[in-house]
XYZ file of C-alpha atoms in Angstrom:
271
model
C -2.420 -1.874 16.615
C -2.757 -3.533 13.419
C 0.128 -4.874 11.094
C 0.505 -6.055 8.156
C 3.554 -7.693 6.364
C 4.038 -6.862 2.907
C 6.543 -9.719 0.976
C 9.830 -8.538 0.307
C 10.827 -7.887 -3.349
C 13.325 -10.827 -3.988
C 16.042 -7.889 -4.917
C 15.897 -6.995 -1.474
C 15.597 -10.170 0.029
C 19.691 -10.106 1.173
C 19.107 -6.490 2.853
C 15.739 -6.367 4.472
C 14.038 -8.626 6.927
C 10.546 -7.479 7.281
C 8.933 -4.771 5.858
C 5.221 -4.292 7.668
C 2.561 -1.599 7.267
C 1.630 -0.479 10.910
C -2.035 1.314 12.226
C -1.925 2.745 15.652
C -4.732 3.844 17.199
C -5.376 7.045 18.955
C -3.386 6.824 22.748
C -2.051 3.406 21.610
C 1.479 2.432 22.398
C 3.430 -0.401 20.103
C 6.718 -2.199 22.422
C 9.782 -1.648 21.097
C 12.209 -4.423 22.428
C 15.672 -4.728 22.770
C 17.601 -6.029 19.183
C 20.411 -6.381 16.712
C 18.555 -5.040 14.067
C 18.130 -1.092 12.822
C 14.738 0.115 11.918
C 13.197 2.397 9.804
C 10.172 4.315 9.977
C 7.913 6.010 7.231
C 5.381 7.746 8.928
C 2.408 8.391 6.351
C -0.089 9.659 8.597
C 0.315 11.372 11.600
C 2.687 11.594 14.048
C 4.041 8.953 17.400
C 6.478 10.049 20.009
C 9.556 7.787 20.320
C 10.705 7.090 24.106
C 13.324 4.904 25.063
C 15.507 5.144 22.208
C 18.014 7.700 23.046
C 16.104 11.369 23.625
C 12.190 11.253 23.318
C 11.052 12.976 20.344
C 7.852 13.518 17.955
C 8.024 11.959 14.504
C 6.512 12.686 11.611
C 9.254 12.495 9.025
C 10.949 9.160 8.005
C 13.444 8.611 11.091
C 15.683 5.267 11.784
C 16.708 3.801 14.901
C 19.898 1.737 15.747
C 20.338 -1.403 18.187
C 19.235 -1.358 21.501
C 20.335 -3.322 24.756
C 16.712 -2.233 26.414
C 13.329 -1.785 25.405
C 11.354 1.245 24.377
C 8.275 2.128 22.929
C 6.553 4.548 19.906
C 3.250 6.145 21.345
C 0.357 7.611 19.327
C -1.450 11.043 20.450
C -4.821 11.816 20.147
C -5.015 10.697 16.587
C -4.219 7.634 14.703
C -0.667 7.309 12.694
C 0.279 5.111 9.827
C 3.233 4.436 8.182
C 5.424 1.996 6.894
C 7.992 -0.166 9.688
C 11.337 -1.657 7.681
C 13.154 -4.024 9.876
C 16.962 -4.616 8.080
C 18.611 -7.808 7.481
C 21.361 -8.110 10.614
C 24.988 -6.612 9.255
C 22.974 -4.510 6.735
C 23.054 -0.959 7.870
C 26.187 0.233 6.327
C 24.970 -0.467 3.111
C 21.614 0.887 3.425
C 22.482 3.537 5.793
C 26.019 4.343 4.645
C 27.289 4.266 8.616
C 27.655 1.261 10.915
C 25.259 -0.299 13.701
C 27.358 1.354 16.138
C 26.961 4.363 15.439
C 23.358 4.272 15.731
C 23.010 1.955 18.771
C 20.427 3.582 20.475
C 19.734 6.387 19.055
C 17.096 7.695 16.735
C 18.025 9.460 13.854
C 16.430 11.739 10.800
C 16.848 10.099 7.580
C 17.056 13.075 6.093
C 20.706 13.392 7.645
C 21.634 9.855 5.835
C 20.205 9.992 2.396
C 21.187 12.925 0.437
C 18.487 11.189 -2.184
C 15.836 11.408 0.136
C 12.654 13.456 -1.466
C 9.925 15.295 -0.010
C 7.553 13.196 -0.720
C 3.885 12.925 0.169
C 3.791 9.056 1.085
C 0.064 9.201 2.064
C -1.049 10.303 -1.519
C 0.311 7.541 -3.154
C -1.843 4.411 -4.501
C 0.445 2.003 -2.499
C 0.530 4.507 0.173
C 4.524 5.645 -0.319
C 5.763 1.853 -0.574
C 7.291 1.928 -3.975
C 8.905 5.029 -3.244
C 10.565 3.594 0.057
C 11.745 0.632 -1.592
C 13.287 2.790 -4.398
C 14.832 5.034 -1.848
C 16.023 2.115 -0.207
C 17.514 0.837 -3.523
C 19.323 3.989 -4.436
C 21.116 3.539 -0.881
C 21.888 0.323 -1.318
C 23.780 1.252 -4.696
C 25.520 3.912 -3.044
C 27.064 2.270 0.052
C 26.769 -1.514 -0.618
C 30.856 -1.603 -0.412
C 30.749 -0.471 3.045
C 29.723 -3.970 4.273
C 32.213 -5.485 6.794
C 30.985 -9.127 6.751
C 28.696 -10.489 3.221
C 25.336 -11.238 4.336
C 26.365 -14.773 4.630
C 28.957 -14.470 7.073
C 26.040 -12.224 9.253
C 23.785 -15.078 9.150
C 26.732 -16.938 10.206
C 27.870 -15.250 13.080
C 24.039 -14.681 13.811
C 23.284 -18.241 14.153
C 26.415 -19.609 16.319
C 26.890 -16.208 18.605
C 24.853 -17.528 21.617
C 26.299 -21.434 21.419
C 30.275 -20.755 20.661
C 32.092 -19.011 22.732
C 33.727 -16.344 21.503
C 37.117 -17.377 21.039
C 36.171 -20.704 19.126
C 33.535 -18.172 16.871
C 36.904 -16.340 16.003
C 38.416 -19.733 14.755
C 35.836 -20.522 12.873
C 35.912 -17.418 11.226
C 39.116 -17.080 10.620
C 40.070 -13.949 12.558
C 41.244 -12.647 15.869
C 38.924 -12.748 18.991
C 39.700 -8.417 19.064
C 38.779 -8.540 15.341
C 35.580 -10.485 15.956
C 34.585 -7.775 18.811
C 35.210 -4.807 16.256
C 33.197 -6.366 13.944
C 30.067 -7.419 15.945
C 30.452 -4.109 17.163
C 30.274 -2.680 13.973
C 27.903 -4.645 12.243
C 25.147 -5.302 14.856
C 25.744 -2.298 17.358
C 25.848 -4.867 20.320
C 29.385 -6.652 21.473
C 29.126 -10.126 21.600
C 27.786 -11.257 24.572
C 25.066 -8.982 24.015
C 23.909 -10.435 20.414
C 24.168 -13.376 22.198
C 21.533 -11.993 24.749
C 19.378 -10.800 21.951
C 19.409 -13.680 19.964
C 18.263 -15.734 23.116
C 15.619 -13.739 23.639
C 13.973 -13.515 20.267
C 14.283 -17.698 20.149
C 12.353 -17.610 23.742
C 9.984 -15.276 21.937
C 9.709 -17.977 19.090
C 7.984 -20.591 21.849
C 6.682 -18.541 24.275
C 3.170 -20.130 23.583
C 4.327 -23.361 23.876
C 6.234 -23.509 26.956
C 6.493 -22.510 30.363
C 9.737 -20.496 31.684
C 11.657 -23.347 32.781
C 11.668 -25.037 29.538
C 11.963 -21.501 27.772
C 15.093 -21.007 30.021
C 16.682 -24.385 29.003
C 15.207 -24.663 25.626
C 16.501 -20.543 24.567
C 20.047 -21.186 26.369
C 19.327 -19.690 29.449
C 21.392 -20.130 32.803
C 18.385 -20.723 34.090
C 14.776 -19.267 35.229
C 15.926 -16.931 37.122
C 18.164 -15.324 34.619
C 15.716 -15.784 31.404
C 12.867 -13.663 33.644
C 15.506 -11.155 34.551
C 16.505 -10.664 30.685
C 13.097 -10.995 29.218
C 12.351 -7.603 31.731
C 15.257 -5.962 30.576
C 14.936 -6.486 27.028
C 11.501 -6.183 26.895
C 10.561 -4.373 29.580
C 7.841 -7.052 30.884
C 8.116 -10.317 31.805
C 7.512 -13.626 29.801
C 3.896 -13.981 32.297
C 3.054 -10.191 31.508
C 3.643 -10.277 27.625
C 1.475 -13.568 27.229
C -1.456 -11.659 28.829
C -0.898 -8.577 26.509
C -0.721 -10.929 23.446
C -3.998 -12.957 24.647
C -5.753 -9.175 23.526
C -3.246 -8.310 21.531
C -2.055 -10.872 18.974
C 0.073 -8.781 17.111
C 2.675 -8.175 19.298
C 3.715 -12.175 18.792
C 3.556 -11.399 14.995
C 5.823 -8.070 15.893
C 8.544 -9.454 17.536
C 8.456 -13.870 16.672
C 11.308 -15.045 14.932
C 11.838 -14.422 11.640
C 13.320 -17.502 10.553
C 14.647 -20.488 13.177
C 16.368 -21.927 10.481
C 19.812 -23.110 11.106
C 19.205 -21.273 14.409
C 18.910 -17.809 12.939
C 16.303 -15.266 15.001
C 14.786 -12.167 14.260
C 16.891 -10.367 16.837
């Protein structure tokens, strides 16, 4: 698997977290973990089949998927596939997608059944291979449903950054609103109820030091319980274990480029 991240346009910088040009070979498999985040996939060569993520399906048109409390995975056939990966900002699908996280949380879905601007376009014929086009498509969306936000960008980043180290309650103070409101929200925004952001975001700060510690100090270091309990989510959300995904990394570096933190800022993770 090769992959390539492409810089964000600053105009998108507040709605997009990683936008990466992906090669799979031919009977290749790329990990799809367990996240906040929704995805979006422009295949422009090719097709992959999509397991894990609600019903297993072939793709070959641009498709999204929502949050996920386990992992799953996007296999290539007999020939290699292509395309362009879009990974959104946390809180961002309602205005890019005009629907909330929830809605989508686990489950893949046809673009074509979200944008009414969506073209028939032939990505793969493009000079920039399609990415112009995406980002415009993405733009037009943005324009259409950016009103449909429930928290600013800010206040995701916020809530981002202190849901695994406030409980909930005091997270609700902070922010002003009732602990049911807070629920809603999360639920809304991220597709994941509290306690499981807070899972997420664990994981993807273990995932930020994996190289540099071993599981005890991941454990204490991520906000684990313990050992014990870091292994057992790392399985579930991943579906290996922190041993297991070193070892595929050692001949596969990409995968710790795929799935590190985006930024560990002010405790923000690419969950």
């Amino acid at each position: 698997m090769q992959l390539i991240d492409i810089p964000i346009p600053p105009e998108f910088s507040t709605w997009l977290e990683r936008v990466s040009w992906v090669e799979i070979a031919p009977d290749e498999q790329m990990p799809v973990f367990a996240g906040a985040r929704v995805n979006l996939l422009f295949v422009v060569d090719g097709e992959v089949r999509v397991d894990g993520i609600g019903d297993a399906c072939m793709v070959a048109a641009p498709v999204c998927w929502g949050p996920m409390r386990s992992a799953g995975v996007v296999r290539c056939g007999s020939e290699a596939a292509r395309g362009w990966l879009v990974k959104l900002a946390g809180g961002a699908a309602p205005a890019v997608l005009g629907i909330s996280a929830e809605a989508l949380a686990a489950r893949i879905q046809p673009l074509s059944g979200l944008w009414p601007h969506l073209s028939a376009e032939a990505l793969g014929k493009q000079a920039d291979r399609g990415l112009a086009t995406v980002l415009a498509w993405i733009a037009a969306a943005i324009g259409r449903w950016e009103d449909r936000l429930l928290w600013s960008p800010g206040q995701c980043l916020r809530v981002m950054g202190l849901i695994d180290s406030t409980p909930v309650a005091q997270l609700a103070s902070q922010l002003g609103i009732s602990k049911a409101t807070l629920e809603r929200r999360t639920w809304a925004a991220f597709g994941l109820p509290p306690k499981g952001l807070a899972r997420v975001q664990r994981l993807y700060r273990s995932l930020a030091m994996i190289d540099a510690a071993n599981d005890a100090d991941l454990a204490a270091q991520a906000g684990f319980f313990d050992q014990s309990h870091f292994i057992a989510d790392f399985r579930q959300l991943t579906g290996t274990t922190p041993a297991q995904f070193r070892r595929l990394a050692v001949d596969r570096p990409q995968l710790l480029s795929l799935y590190n933190a985006a930024d560990l800022t002010g405790g923000i993770h690419g969950g």
